[in-house]
Tab-separated table of C-alpha atoms in Angstrom:
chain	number	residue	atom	x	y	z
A	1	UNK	CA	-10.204	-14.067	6.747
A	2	UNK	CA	-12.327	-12.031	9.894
A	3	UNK	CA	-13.387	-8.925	8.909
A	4	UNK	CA	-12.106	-7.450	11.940
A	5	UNK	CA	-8.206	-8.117	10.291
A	6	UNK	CA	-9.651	-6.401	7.187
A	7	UNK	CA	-10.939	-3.378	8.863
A	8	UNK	CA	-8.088	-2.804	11.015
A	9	UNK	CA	-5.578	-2.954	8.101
A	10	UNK	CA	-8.308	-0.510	6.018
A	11	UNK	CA	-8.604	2.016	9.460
A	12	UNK	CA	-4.570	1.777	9.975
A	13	UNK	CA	-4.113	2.722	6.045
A	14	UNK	CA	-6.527	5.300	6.248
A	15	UNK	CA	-4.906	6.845	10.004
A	16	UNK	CA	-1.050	6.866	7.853
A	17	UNK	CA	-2.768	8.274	5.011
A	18	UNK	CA	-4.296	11.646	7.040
A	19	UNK	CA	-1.606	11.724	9.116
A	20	UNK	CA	1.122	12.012	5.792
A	21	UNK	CA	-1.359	14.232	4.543
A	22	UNK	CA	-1.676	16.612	8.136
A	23	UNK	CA	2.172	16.766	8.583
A	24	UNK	CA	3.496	17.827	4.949
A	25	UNK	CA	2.403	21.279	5.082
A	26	UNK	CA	3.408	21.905	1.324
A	27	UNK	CA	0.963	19.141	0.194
A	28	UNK	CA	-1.854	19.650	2.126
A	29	UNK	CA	-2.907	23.133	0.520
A	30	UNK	CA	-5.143	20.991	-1.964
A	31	UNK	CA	-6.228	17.737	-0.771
A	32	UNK	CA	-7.532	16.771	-4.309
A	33	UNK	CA	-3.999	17.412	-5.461
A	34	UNK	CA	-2.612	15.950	-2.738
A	35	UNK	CA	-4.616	12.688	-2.989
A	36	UNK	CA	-3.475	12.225	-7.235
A	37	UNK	CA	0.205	12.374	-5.968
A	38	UNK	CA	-0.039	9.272	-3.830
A	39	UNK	CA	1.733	6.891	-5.854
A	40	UNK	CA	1.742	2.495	-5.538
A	41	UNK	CA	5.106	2.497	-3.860
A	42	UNK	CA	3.383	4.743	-1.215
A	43	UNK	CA	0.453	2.348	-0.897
A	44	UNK	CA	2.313	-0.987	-0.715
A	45	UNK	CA	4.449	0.233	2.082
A	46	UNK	CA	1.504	1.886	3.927
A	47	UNK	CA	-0.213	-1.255	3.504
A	48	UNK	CA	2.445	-3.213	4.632
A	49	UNK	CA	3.294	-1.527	8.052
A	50	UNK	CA	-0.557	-1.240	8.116
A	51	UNK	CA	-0.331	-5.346	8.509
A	52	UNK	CA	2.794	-5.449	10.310
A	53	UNK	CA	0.797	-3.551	13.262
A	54	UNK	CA	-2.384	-6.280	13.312
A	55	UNK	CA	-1.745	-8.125	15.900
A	56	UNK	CA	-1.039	-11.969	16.335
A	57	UNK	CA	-3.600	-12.634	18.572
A	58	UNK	CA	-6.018	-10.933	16.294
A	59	UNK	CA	-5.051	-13.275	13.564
A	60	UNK	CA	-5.393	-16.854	15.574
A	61	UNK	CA	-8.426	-15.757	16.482
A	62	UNK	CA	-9.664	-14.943	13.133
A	63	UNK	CA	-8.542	-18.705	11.687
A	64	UNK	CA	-9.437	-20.298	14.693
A	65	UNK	CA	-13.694	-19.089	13.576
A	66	UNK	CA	-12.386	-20.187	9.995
A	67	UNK	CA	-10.287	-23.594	11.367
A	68	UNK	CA	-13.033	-24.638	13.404
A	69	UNK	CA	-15.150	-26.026	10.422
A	70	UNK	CA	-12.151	-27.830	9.367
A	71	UNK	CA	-11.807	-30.130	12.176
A	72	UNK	CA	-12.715	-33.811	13.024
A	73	UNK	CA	-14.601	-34.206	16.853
A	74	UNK	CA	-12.303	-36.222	19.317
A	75	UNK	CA	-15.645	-38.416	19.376
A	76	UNK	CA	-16.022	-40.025	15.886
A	77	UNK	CA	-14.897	-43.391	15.863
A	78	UNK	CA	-13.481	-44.491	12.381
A	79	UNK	CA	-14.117	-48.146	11.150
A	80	UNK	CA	-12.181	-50.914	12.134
A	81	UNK	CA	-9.930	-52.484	9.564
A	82	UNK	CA	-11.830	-55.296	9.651
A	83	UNK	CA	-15.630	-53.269	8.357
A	84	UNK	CA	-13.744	-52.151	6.126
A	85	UNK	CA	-12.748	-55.600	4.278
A	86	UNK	CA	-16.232	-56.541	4.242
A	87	UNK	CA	-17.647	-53.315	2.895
A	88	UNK	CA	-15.068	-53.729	0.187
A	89	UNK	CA	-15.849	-57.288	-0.357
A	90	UNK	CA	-19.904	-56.527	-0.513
A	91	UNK	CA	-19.139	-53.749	-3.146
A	92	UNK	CA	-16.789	-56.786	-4.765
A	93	UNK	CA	-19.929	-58.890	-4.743
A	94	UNK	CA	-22.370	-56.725	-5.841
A	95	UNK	CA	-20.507	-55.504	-8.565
C-alpha cells in the first residue's frame, strides 16, 4: 500500500492519542503514567476510526500506482489459435 495511507492512519492515531491525553485532565498530570494506561482495546478502536477517516480517493489512488504494474496494454496482440497449433505441434516434433 502508498505510504501516504500509512502516514495518514499513523498522524490520525497520533492527533486521537494527544488529544485523549489533552482533554482528561486527571490523566494528564504524568504523561509517562498516562502513556502505560493505554490499553489494546484503546488502540484497535483508535486505529480503526483512524482508517475509517482515510479517504476513498486516497485509497484508489494508492492501488491504482500498485494496479498499474498489473495490467496488460490495450496494444498486445495475443496469438491466433491457429500459431498456437503449430507451436504445439513443433514442441510435439521436437520432443
Amino acid at each position: 500500500m502508498d505510504q501516504n495511507v500509512i502516514q495518514n492512519i499513523k498522524l490520525g492515531y497520533l492527533k486521537l492519542l494527544l488529544t485523549s491525553i489533552l482533554n482528561d485532565p486527571a490523566r494528564n498530570e504524568n504523561l509517562e503514567k498516562t502513556l502505560k494506561n493505554v490499553n489494546l482495546r484503546d488502540v484497535a478502536f483508535s486505529l480503526a476510526n483512524c482508517w475509517a477517516s482515510v479517504s476513498t480517493l486516497l485509497i484508489n489512488k494508492s492501488w491504482k500506482n500498485l494496479l498499474f504494474q498489473f495490467t496488460m496494454p490495450q496494444n498486445i496482440r495475443l496469438p491466433s489459435p491457429g500459431i498456437s497449433k503449430l507451436q504445439q505441434c513443433h514442441l510435439n516434433y521436437s520432443g
